[in-house]
């Protein structure tokens, strides 16, 4: 993914305003209630923003140079002190915890999105781009096929030898009782426990920067408008996106998939098969999109 571009887990917090939040280069944040009509927001930064998550009634966005922003409504954003100047590549909210990952093995955790604690990964030579939690296990992945797991988010085990690849991983999700890792050159790996990983045939050699699960299917997106779907994480089918731009992030919420990519590209789909292009109002490159219930 070159510069290591790089969903989100919602709590049961009572809210009544569903919101998609797309983030990207030059501090770009845009929001939408339906995935169709988008509004630009002021982030207060020009850093590249790389991931978003929602929990504890708070939206949290992370990016380069240790950037962390929080918002209660997706409109007004506040900068937080991360304690690092390393680029942050992704964030998730799971197990009542925000966890952000980034360059040089950076791992940060927070209970509220405001105060952050630095954790020590097992390999500070690896840049991390994916992070998730499931089956009582935290999983993060990144450079050179690296995979790390932890039961508590503090002590980490190196599972890289089990990945069976030296391709860069860009994303990892846990849905439907399965970890699914997505990487460069069409790399897809699956695992039930985070320790043992199986190689899956994607049918593409395009880089796969993002993935999600919704409507009973896994969906991954990638270079040259690539979209693949799978009901089980094992067998993947190519779908027609209608675009040739690099797609980099995807999420599911409010009964709709929203995919984002370079040059302001946004696509939506109700089933993962048929996709419609939407107007974002910007030509900035998007990296990810998050969903707030």
XYZ file of C-alpha atoms in Angstrom:
293
model
C 0.000 0.000 0.000
C 2.996 2.243 -0.488
C 2.751 4.849 2.216
C 0.797 2.318 4.198
C -2.561 3.734 3.614
C -5.127 2.462 5.434
C -13.861 -1.008 10.924
C -15.192 -0.075 13.147
C -17.122 -1.547 15.971
C -20.143 0.120 17.489
C -21.307 -0.193 21.049
C -24.887 -0.532 22.160
C -24.851 3.105 23.178
C -28.209 4.727 22.602
C -27.997 7.131 19.685
C -30.452 8.144 17.004
C -28.235 9.607 14.320
C -26.567 7.019 12.078
C -23.496 8.472 10.402
C -20.840 7.405 7.926
C -17.489 9.165 8.355
C -14.952 9.035 5.498
C -11.361 10.151 6.146
C -8.364 10.773 3.939
C -5.501 12.987 2.831
C -4.999 16.599 3.873
C -7.154 16.231 6.986
C -10.220 15.384 4.922
C -13.352 14.332 6.824
C -16.763 14.079 5.220
C -19.941 12.668 6.736
C -23.228 11.229 5.526
C -26.333 9.817 7.160
C -27.219 7.629 4.185
C -24.007 7.153 2.165
C -25.476 9.143 -0.702
C -25.267 12.803 0.308
C -21.965 13.893 1.863
C -20.940 16.998 3.810
C -17.390 18.276 4.327
C -16.267 18.808 7.932
C -13.426 20.829 9.420
C -10.878 18.503 11.005
C -8.407 21.149 12.153
C -5.472 19.250 10.663
C -3.780 18.764 7.306
C -2.319 15.389 8.239
C -3.287 12.261 6.327
C -6.132 10.589 8.215
C -6.124 6.812 8.057
C -8.879 5.229 10.153
C -11.942 5.772 12.300
C -13.896 3.959 14.976
C -16.961 4.535 17.124
C -17.534 3.633 20.755
C -18.504 5.171 24.100
C -20.647 7.696 22.171
C -17.424 8.963 20.593
C -16.017 8.970 17.072
C -12.228 8.655 16.988
C -10.087 9.269 13.893
C -6.336 8.610 13.636
C -3.670 9.639 11.155
C -0.092 10.556 10.423
C 2.253 12.168 12.970
C 0.348 10.667 15.890
C -2.846 12.510 15.013
C -5.938 11.598 17.026
C -9.227 13.474 16.692
C -12.492 12.896 18.552
C -16.073 13.988 17.993
C -19.476 13.277 19.498
C -21.395 14.173 16.346
C -18.968 13.955 13.412
C -19.210 17.700 12.912
C -16.959 19.255 15.539
C -13.562 17.614 15.997
C -11.088 17.956 18.865
C -7.386 17.087 18.721
C -6.110 14.698 21.414
C -2.620 13.954 22.668
C -1.532 10.534 21.471
C 1.897 10.503 23.073
C 3.575 9.544 19.805
C 4.720 11.265 16.636
C 4.609 8.012 14.675
C 2.091 7.674 11.869
C -1.067 5.912 13.021
C -2.538 3.621 10.382
C -5.752 2.289 11.875
C -8.063 2.131 14.887
C -10.832 -0.103 16.162
C -13.222 -0.118 19.102
C -13.698 -3.561 20.564
C -13.871 -5.147 23.997
C -14.692 -1.727 25.546
C -11.346 -0.403 24.291
C -10.102 1.839 21.507
C -6.896 0.445 20.027
C -4.816 2.352 17.471
C -1.797 0.963 15.613
C 0.898 2.501 13.463
C 4.514 2.792 12.409
C 7.380 1.090 14.247
C 5.062 -1.316 16.052
C 3.105 1.491 17.700
C 0.102 0.338 19.717
C -2.052 2.752 21.715
C -5.117 2.041 23.844
C -7.819 4.206 25.379
C -11.021 3.629 27.306
C -12.647 6.863 26.135
C -10.735 8.123 23.079
C -9.318 11.047 25.024
C -6.514 9.658 27.183
C -4.097 7.234 25.525
C -1.639 4.632 26.826
C 1.323 3.290 24.854
C 1.763 -0.475 24.687
C 4.836 -2.389 23.582
C 4.577 -4.607 20.513
C 6.948 -7.511 19.935
C 8.587 -6.035 16.823
C 9.215 -2.314 16.516
C 10.634 -2.740 13.011
C 7.168 -3.452 11.595
C 4.598 -0.838 10.630
C 1.101 -1.949 11.609
C -1.965 -1.307 9.435
C -4.728 -3.594 10.670
C -6.247 -4.189 14.110
C -9.279 -6.005 15.483
C -10.545 -8.101 18.397
C -12.461 -11.375 18.524
C -12.524 -14.767 20.233
C -10.921 -13.130 23.313
C -7.931 -12.129 21.169
C -6.507 -8.873 19.830
C -4.938 -9.196 16.381
C -2.824 -6.627 14.553
C -0.975 -7.028 11.253
C 1.248 -5.090 8.889
C 4.583 -5.121 7.073
C 6.077 -8.275 5.560
C 3.195 -10.576 6.469
C 3.501 -9.709 10.149
C 0.756 -10.798 12.554
C 0.691 -10.281 16.328
C -1.844 -11.467 18.900
C -2.640 -10.588 22.490
C -5.177 -11.661 25.093
C -4.947 -8.425 27.061
C -3.671 -5.823 24.594
C -0.428 -5.469 26.543
C 1.611 -8.644 26.026
C 1.924 -9.660 22.377
C 2.880 -12.888 20.602
C 4.471 -12.926 17.146
C 2.435 -15.081 14.736
C 4.154 -13.920 11.560
C 5.544 -17.359 10.765
C 1.964 -18.630 10.502
C 0.922 -16.067 7.894
C 2.746 -17.864 5.127
C 3.500 -14.643 3.270
C 5.858 -11.687 3.182
C 3.244 -9.492 1.527
C 2.156 -6.442 3.462
C -1.119 -6.804 5.356
C -3.373 -3.742 5.242
C -6.400 -4.795 7.272
C -7.755 -7.451 9.593
C -11.359 -7.894 10.719
C -13.198 -10.330 12.974
C -16.728 -11.150 11.909
C -18.932 -14.234 11.823
C -16.488 -16.064 14.139
C -13.614 -15.556 11.700
C -10.514 -13.382 11.450
C -9.901 -12.282 7.860
C -6.666 -10.506 6.908
C -6.295 -8.584 3.640
C -3.016 -7.617 1.993
C -1.043 -6.723 -1.087
C -0.988 -8.796 -4.270
C -4.427 -10.261 -3.569
C -3.389 -11.766 -0.230
C -6.206 -13.106 1.970
C -5.682 -15.175 5.115
C -8.317 -16.505 7.534
C -8.156 -17.799 11.094
C -10.560 -18.817 13.847
C -8.126 -18.120 16.680
C -5.540 -15.627 15.360
C -2.767 -18.183 15.764
C -3.187 -20.557 12.819
C -3.866 -18.956 9.436
C -5.151 -20.426 6.169
C -4.290 -19.141 2.695
C -7.339 -18.230 0.598
C -7.443 -17.715 -3.148
C -8.681 -14.226 -3.945
C -8.492 -14.543 -7.721
C -6.736 -11.189 -8.042
C -3.194 -9.846 -7.861
C -4.411 -6.372 -6.940
C -3.584 -4.954 -3.525
C -6.449 -5.242 -1.040
C -6.343 -2.318 1.433
C -9.741 -2.790 3.115
C -12.471 -5.198 4.123
C -15.704 -5.483 6.091
C -18.644 -7.779 6.824
C -22.352 -7.094 6.514
C -25.570 -8.550 5.125
C -24.045 -12.017 5.700
C -21.081 -11.457 3.370
C -17.447 -10.429 3.582
C -16.405 -7.689 1.150
C -12.889 -6.537 0.307
C -11.828 -3.657 -1.937
C -8.618 -2.822 -3.750
C -6.652 -1.404 -6.634
C -8.199 -0.783 -10.050
C -11.732 -0.741 -8.656
C -11.442 -4.271 -7.283
C -14.361 -5.578 -5.204
C -14.570 -9.186 -4.009
C -17.298 -10.829 -1.946
C -17.499 -14.058 0.041
C -20.128 -15.750 2.171
C -17.585 -17.728 4.176
C -14.201 -16.002 3.804
C -12.912 -18.951 1.798
C -14.365 -18.618 -1.700
C -14.242 -15.152 -3.252
C -16.153 -13.712 -6.198
C -15.183 -10.636 -8.209
C -17.802 -7.899 -8.543
C -18.066 -4.996 -10.967
C -17.450 -1.675 -9.234
C -17.820 0.533 -12.286
C -14.643 2.451 -11.416
C -10.930 2.043 -12.052
C -9.712 4.076 -9.076
C -7.984 2.381 -6.176
C -10.589 1.519 -3.546
C -9.112 1.606 -0.063
C -11.749 1.426 2.643
C -15.184 -0.079 3.215
C -17.745 -0.393 5.987
C -21.316 -1.595 6.484
C -24.101 0.113 8.366
C -27.728 1.167 8.075
C -28.246 -1.721 5.584
C -25.686 -0.354 3.133
C -22.051 -0.911 2.161
C -19.977 2.239 1.637
C -16.599 1.990 -0.123
C -14.123 4.861 -0.506
C -10.970 5.382 -2.528
C -8.634 7.686 -4.352
C -9.671 10.963 -5.996
C -12.765 11.335 -3.827
C -14.304 8.048 -4.970
C -17.334 6.806 -3.027
C -19.489 3.800 -3.925
C -22.537 2.333 -2.205
C -24.288 -1.019 -2.410
C -27.123 -2.737 -0.584
C -25.972 -6.262 -1.451
C -22.248 -6.043 -2.238
C -22.894 -6.994 -5.861
C -24.352 -3.912 -7.534
C -22.517 -0.649 -6.846
C -23.471 2.985 -7.370
C -21.039 5.899 -7.576
C -21.732 8.852 -5.275
C -20.510 12.444 -5.283
C -18.140 13.167 -2.405
C -17.512 16.828 -3.197
C -13.739 16.392 -3.083
C -10.875 14.961 -5.116
C -8.793 14.157 -2.026
C -7.751 10.528 -1.622
C -9.848 8.677 0.954
C -8.363 5.927 3.102
C -11.199 4.583 5.239
C -14.813 5.009 6.159
C -16.333 4.307 9.570
C -19.936 3.947 10.738
C -21.632 5.338 13.829
C -24.980 3.841 14.770
